[in-house]
Amino acid sequence: MALNVLICDDSLLARNQLKKSLPADFDATIVTASNGLEALTVLQTQDIGLVFLDLTMPELDGVGVLEAIKAQALDCLVIVVSADIQPQMQQRVMELGALAFIQKPASADKLAAVLHKYGLI
Amino acid sequence: MTALHFTEEQRDCLQELVNVAMGQASDKLARYLATMVHLQVPAIKLVDTQQLPQHFAQRYQQQSVSLISMGFFGDQGLRGEAIMLYQLANVDVLARLLEYSDDDSSEAEMLTDISSVLTTTFLNGLAEQLDNSFSYAAPRILSSRDQHFADKLAATAQQWQLALQVDIRYQLTDYSFHCDMILLIPGEAVLRLRQMLDQILASF
């Protein structure tokens, strides 16, 4: 059964890049959001199993989304995909419950490695 | 007025490349200053260079600003000049963080050092994503405390047709400091850049 996956990034290029870089054997139904507020709406109304989450976004940033997921006890895995590679930021998102951190730009190799590591493929 | 412009797809693509490059530069700055840098969404726009001095004069009204410039040269005609603008009111914070003395020559050295770190890291990150590579001229100070920066910016900007204005704010989490970056690029380099962006877009 396909996993419902949300890709949240304010950049169309980044969303397309990530979508195209997912492994061919990753059975997923993809939905997208272009900022944190849109992402929360999707998470509150759809059964999403996995989120690929950017951090630097307008309206509500990725840290805000992680905080909301935690506060509302939303049941989903989150993989952060971000250009904000500072160690303190990586530590912060992991403390907020992110499963993994992938440095942008997301490549097929990086995605496959993380999905494999956590048994998602 | 030039007819050069970016489509919405090209602008989005360039903004994402800038975002990734900015992340790398921020990480370097954070390590350099031993603090954390708060990243904001970078705003980019292509503007006529004649409008630049007025724009920044308004933004930095009644504030002393220092300008540091660095030329860059890439493959396939991609070249330009990167300018960093610093509010001098914030420079003391940096000097304390980096333990520079507070005389003018030390201030100049400090701003040149930071500009070199930020500009080369940012541009290397951009070049890598464009499958290009840049070489750099030595950074130089265009204006200091005693000079009016808008005049200096006007004199430099008039050598170029277009400016890719990249509003990058490097805001430190623990301290009040930010600076702006402007990339000045000639018209033919904008055309090359558009072709490169189209190639990236076509691959996704």
Coordinates of C-alpha atoms in Angstrom, one line a residue:
Chain A
M1 CA 0.0 0.0 0.0
A2 CA 1.3 3.4 -1.0
L3 CA 2.6 5.8 1.7
N4 CA 1.0 9.2 1.7
V5 CA 3.9 11.7 1.5
L6 CA 3.9 15.4 1.9
I7 CA 6.7 17.5 0.3
C8 CA 6.7 21.0 1.9
D9 CA 9.0 23.6 0.3
D10 CA 8.4 27.2 -0.9
S11 CA 10.4 26.5 -4.0
L12 CA 8.8 24.7 -7.0
L13 CA 12.2 23.7 -8.1
A14 CA 13.0 22.1 -4.8
R15 CA 9.7 20.3 -4.7
N16 CA 10.2 18.9 -8.2
Q17 CA 13.8 18.1 -7.5
L18 CA 12.9 16.0 -4.5
K19 CA 9.9 14.3 -6.2
K20 CA 12.1 13.3 -9.1
S21 CA 14.9 12.1 -6.9
L22 CA 12.8 9.7 -4.9
P23 CA 13.7 6.0 -5.5
A24 CA 11.7 4.2 -8.2
D25 CA 10.8 1.5 -5.7
F26 CA 9.4 4.0 -3.1
D27 CA 5.7 3.4 -3.2
A28 CA 4.2 6.8 -2.4
T29 CA 1.3 9.1 -3.1
I30 CA 2.8 12.6 -3.2
V31 CA 1.1 15.8 -2.1
T32 CA 2.8 19.2 -1.8
A33 CA 2.7 22.4 0.2
S34 CA 4.5 25.6 -0.4
N35 CA 4.7 26.9 3.2
G36 CA 4.3 25.7 6.7
L37 CA 0.7 26.8 7.1
E38 CA -0.3 24.9 4.0
A39 CA 1.6 21.9 5.4
L40 CA -0.3 22.0 8.7
T41 CA -3.6 22.1 6.9
V42 CA -2.7 19.0 4.9
L43 CA -1.5 17.2 8.0
Q44 CA -4.7 18.0 9.9
T45 CA -7.0 16.9 7.1
Q46 CA -5.2 14.0 5.5
D47 CA -3.5 10.8 6.6
I48 CA 0.1 11.7 5.9
G49 CA 2.8 9.1 6.9
L50 CA 5.9 11.0 5.9
V51 CA 6.8 14.7 5.5
F52 CA 9.8 16.1 3.6
L53 CA 10.1 19.5 5.3
D54 CA 12.1 22.6 4.3
L55 CA 13.1 25.0 7.1
T56 CA 13.5 28.4 5.5
M57 CA 10.0 29.3 4.3
P58 CA 7.5 32.2 4.4
E59 CA 4.3 32.3 6.5
L60 CA 5.4 29.5 8.9
D61 CA 8.9 28.0 8.8
G62 CA 9.9 24.4 9.2
V63 CA 10.8 24.8 12.9
G64 CA 7.2 26.1 13.4
V65 CA 5.8 23.1 11.6
L66 CA 7.8 20.7 13.8
E67 CA 6.7 22.5 16.9
A68 CA 3.0 22.3 15.8
I69 CA 3.4 18.6 14.9
K70 CA 4.7 18.0 18.4
A71 CA 2.2 20.2 20.2
Q72 CA -0.8 18.6 18.3
A73 CA 0.7 15.1 18.5
L74 CA 0.3 14.6 14.8
D75 CA 1.2 11.1 13.8
C76 CA 3.8 11.4 11.0
L77 CA 7.5 11.0 10.3
V78 CA 9.5 14.1 9.3
I79 CA 12.6 14.2 7.3
V80 CA 14.0 17.8 7.2
V81 CA 15.5 18.8 3.8
S82 CA 17.2 22.2 4.2
A83 CA 20.0 24.5 3.2
D84 CA 20.3 25.6 6.8
I85 CA 23.1 23.2 7.7
Q86 CA 24.3 24.8 10.9
P87 CA 25.0 22.1 13.5
Q88 CA 22.8 23.9 16.1
M89 CA 19.9 23.9 13.7
Q90 CA 20.3 20.2 12.9
Q91 CA 20.4 19.5 16.6
R92 CA 17.3 21.6 17.2
V93 CA 15.2 19.9 14.5
M94 CA 16.2 16.5 15.8
E95 CA 15.2 17.5 19.3
L96 CA 11.8 18.6 17.9
G97 CA 11.3 15.1 16.6
A98 CA 12.7 15.0 13.1
L99 CA 13.7 11.6 11.9
A100 CA 16.7 12.8 9.8
F101 CA 18.3 15.8 8.2
I102 CA 19.2 16.0 4.5
Q103 CA 21.3 18.8 3.2
K104 CA 20.0 20.6 0.1
P105 CA 20.1 20.0 -2.7
A106 CA 18.4 16.7 -2.2
S107 CA 20.0 14.0 -4.4
A108 CA 18.7 10.5 -5.2
D109 CA 21.6 9.0 -3.3
K110 CA 21.0 11.0 -0.1
L111 CA 17.2 10.2 -0.2
A112 CA 17.7 6.5 -0.9
A113 CA 20.2 6.2 2.0
V114 CA 17.9 7.8 4.5
L115 CA 14.7 6.0 3.4
H116 CA 16.7 2.7 3.4
K117 CA 18.1 3.5 6.9
Y118 CA 14.6 3.9 8.4
G119 CA 13.1 1.0 6.5
L120 CA 10.9 3.1 4.3
I121 CA 12.1 1.3 1.2
Chain B
M1 CA 15.8 50.4 -19.5
T2 CA 16.8 46.9 -20.3
A3 CA 14.5 44.2 -21.6
L4 CA 16.3 41.5 -19.6
H5 CA 14.2 39.8 -17.1
F6 CA 13.6 36.4 -15.5
T7 CA 10.4 34.3 -15.9
E8 CA 8.7 33.2 -12.7
E9 CA 10.2 29.7 -13.1
Q10 CA 13.7 31.1 -13.6
R11 CA 13.3 33.4 -10.6
D12 CA 12.1 30.5 -8.4
C13 CA 15.0 28.4 -9.6
L14 CA 17.6 31.1 -9.0
Q15 CA 16.1 31.9 -5.6
E16 CA 16.5 28.2 -4.6
L17 CA 20.1 28.2 -5.8
V18 CA 20.7 31.3 -3.8
N19 CA 19.0 29.8 -0.8
V20 CA 21.3 26.7 -0.9
A21 CA 24.4 28.9 -1.4
M22 CA 23.3 31.2 1.4
G23 CA 22.9 28.3 3.8
Q24 CA 26.5 27.3 3.1
A25 CA 27.8 30.8 3.7
S26 CA 25.7 31.2 6.9
D27 CA 27.2 27.9 8.2
K28 CA 30.7 29.3 7.5
L29 CA 29.9 32.6 9.2
A30 CA 28.4 30.9 12.2
R31 CA 31.5 28.8 12.6
Y32 CA 33.7 31.9 12.1
L33 CA 31.8 33.9 14.7
A34 CA 31.1 30.9 17.0
T35 CA 27.4 31.8 17.0
M36 CA 24.2 30.9 15.2
V37 CA 22.9 32.7 12.1
H38 CA 19.1 33.0 11.6
L39 CA 18.3 32.4 8.0
Q40 CA 15.6 34.2 6.2
V41 CA 14.1 33.6 2.8
P42 CA 16.4 35.5 0.3
A43 CA 14.7 38.0 -1.9
I44 CA 16.1 38.4 -5.3
K45 CA 15.4 40.9 -8.1
L46 CA 17.0 42.2 -11.2
V47 CA 17.3 46.0 -11.1
D48 CA 18.8 48.7 -13.2
T49 CA 22.1 49.7 -11.6
Q50 CA 21.2 53.4 -11.7
Q51 CA 18.4 52.7 -9.2
L52 CA 20.7 51.0 -6.7
P53 CA 22.4 53.9 -4.9
Q54 CA 19.0 55.6 -4.2
H55 CA 17.5 52.3 -3.0
F56 CA 20.3 51.7 -0.5
A57 CA 20.5 55.3 0.5
Q58 CA 16.9 55.0 1.6
R59 CA 17.4 51.8 3.4
Y60 CA 20.4 53.1 5.3
Q61 CA 19.2 56.6 5.9
Q62 CA 21.4 58.4 8.4
Q63 CA 23.5 55.4 9.0
S64 CA 27.2 54.9 8.2
V65 CA 27.7 52.1 5.8
S66 CA 30.9 50.3 4.7
L67 CA 31.1 48.7 1.2
I68 CA 33.4 45.8 0.4
S69 CA 33.6 44.7 -3.2
M70 CA 34.9 41.5 -4.8
G71 CA 35.1 40.7 -8.5
F72 CA 34.3 37.1 -9.7
F73 CA 35.0 35.4 -13.0
G74 CA 33.5 32.1 -14.1
D75 CA 33.3 29.9 -17.1
Q76 CA 31.1 30.7 -20.1
G77 CA 31.1 34.4 -19.5
L78 CA 29.6 34.3 -16.1
R79 CA 31.2 37.2 -14.2
G80 CA 30.4 40.2 -12.0
E81 CA 31.1 42.0 -8.8
A82 CA 29.8 41.1 -5.4
I83 CA 29.3 44.0 -2.9
M84 CA 28.7 43.6 0.8
L85 CA 27.1 46.4 2.7
Y86 CA 27.6 46.7 6.5
Q87 CA 26.1 49.1 8.9
L88 CA 29.0 50.5 10.8
A89 CA 26.9 50.7 14.0
N90 CA 27.0 46.9 14.0
V91 CA 30.7 46.6 13.3
D92 CA 31.7 47.0 17.0
V93 CA 29.7 43.8 17.8
L94 CA 31.7 41.9 15.2
A95 CA 35.0 43.3 16.4
R96 CA 34.3 42.2 20.0
L97 CA 33.3 38.7 18.8
L98 CA 36.4 38.3 16.7
E99 CA 38.7 40.1 19.2
Y100 CA 39.9 42.7 16.7
S101 CA 41.2 46.0 18.1
D102 CA 39.0 49.0 17.6
D103 CA 41.3 51.1 15.3
D104 CA 40.3 51.9 11.7
S105 CA 42.9 49.6 10.1
S106 CA 41.7 46.7 12.2
E107 CA 38.1 47.4 11.3
A108 CA 39.0 47.4 7.6
E109 CA 40.9 44.1 7.9
M110 CA 38.0 42.5 9.8
L111 CA 35.3 43.5 7.3
T112 CA 37.6 42.4 4.4
D113 CA 38.1 39.0 6.2
I114 CA 34.3 38.5 6.8
S115 CA 33.4 39.6 3.3
S116 CA 35.9 37.2 1.8
V117 CA 34.5 34.3 3.8
L118 CA 30.9 35.2 3.0
T119 CA 31.3 36.1 -0.7
T120 CA 33.6 33.2 -1.7
T121 CA 31.5 30.6 0.2
F122 CA 28.3 31.9 -1.3
L123 CA 29.6 32.2 -4.8
N124 CA 31.3 28.8 -4.7
G125 CA 28.0 27.3 -3.6
L126 CA 26.2 29.1 -6.5
A127 CA 28.8 28.1 -9.0
E128 CA 28.7 24.4 -8.0
Q129 CA 25.0 24.3 -8.6
L130 CA 25.4 25.9 -12.0
D131 CA 28.2 23.4 -12.8
N132 CA 30.6 26.3 -13.0
S133 CA 33.6 27.6 -11.0
F134 CA 34.6 31.1 -10.1
S135 CA 37.9 32.7 -9.5
Y136 CA 38.1 35.9 -7.4
A137 CA 39.8 39.3 -7.3
A138 CA 41.1 40.4 -3.9
P139 CA 38.4 42.1 -1.8
R140 CA 38.6 45.9 -1.7
I141 CA 36.9 48.5 0.5
L142 CA 34.9 51.0 -1.6
S143 CA 33.9 53.3 1.2
S144 CA 34.7 53.8 4.8
R145 CA 33.3 55.9 7.7
D146 CA 34.3 59.2 6.1
Q147 CA 32.9 58.7 2.7
H148 CA 29.3 58.8 1.4
F149 CA 28.6 55.2 0.4
A150 CA 25.8 56.0 -2.1
D151 CA 28.3 58.0 -4.3
K152 CA 30.8 55.1 -4.2
L153 CA 28.1 52.6 -5.0
A154 CA 26.9 54.8 -7.9
A155 CA 30.4 55.0 -9.3
T156 CA 30.9 51.3 -9.1
A157 CA 27.5 50.3 -10.3
Q158 CA 27.6 52.5 -13.4
Q159 CA 30.2 50.1 -14.9
W160 CA 27.6 47.4 -15.1
Q161 CA 24.3 47.2 -16.8
L162 CA 22.3 45.2 -14.3
A163 CA 22.3 44.3 -10.7
L164 CA 21.1 41.1 -9.3
Q165 CA 20.0 42.4 -6.0
V166 CA 20.1 39.6 -3.5
D167 CA 18.6 40.7 -0.2
I168 CA 20.5 38.4 2.1
R169 CA 20.2 39.2 5.8
Y170 CA 22.7 37.5 8.0
Q171 CA 21.1 38.0 11.3
L172 CA 23.0 36.6 14.3
T173 CA 20.9 34.9 16.9
D174 CA 22.8 36.1 19.9
Y175 CA 23.9 39.5 18.5
S176 CA 22.4 42.3 16.5
F177 CA 24.2 42.3 13.1
H178 CA 23.1 42.1 9.5
C179 CA 24.6 42.9 6.2
D180 CA 23.3 43.0 2.6
M181 CA 24.8 41.5 -0.5
I182 CA 24.4 42.8 -4.1
L183 CA 25.7 40.9 -7.2
L184 CA 26.4 43.2 -10.1
I185 CA 26.5 41.4 -13.4
P186 CA 26.8 42.5 -17.0
G187 CA 23.9 41.9 -19.4
E188 CA 25.6 39.1 -21.3
A189 CA 26.1 37.3 -18.0
V190 CA 22.4 37.6 -17.3
L191 CA 21.7 35.9 -20.6
R192 CA 24.1 33.1 -19.8
L193 CA 22.6 32.7 -16.4
R194 CA 19.1 32.4 -17.8
Q195 CA 20.3 29.6 -20.2
M196 CA 21.9 27.8 -17.2
L197 CA 18.7 28.1 -15.2
D198 CA 16.7 26.8 -18.1
Q199 CA 19.0 23.8 -18.3
I200 CA 18.4 23.1 -14.6
L201 CA 14.6 23.5 -15.0
A202 CA 14.6 21.2 -18.0
S203 CA 16.2 18.5 -15.9
F204 CA 13.4 18.4 -13.4

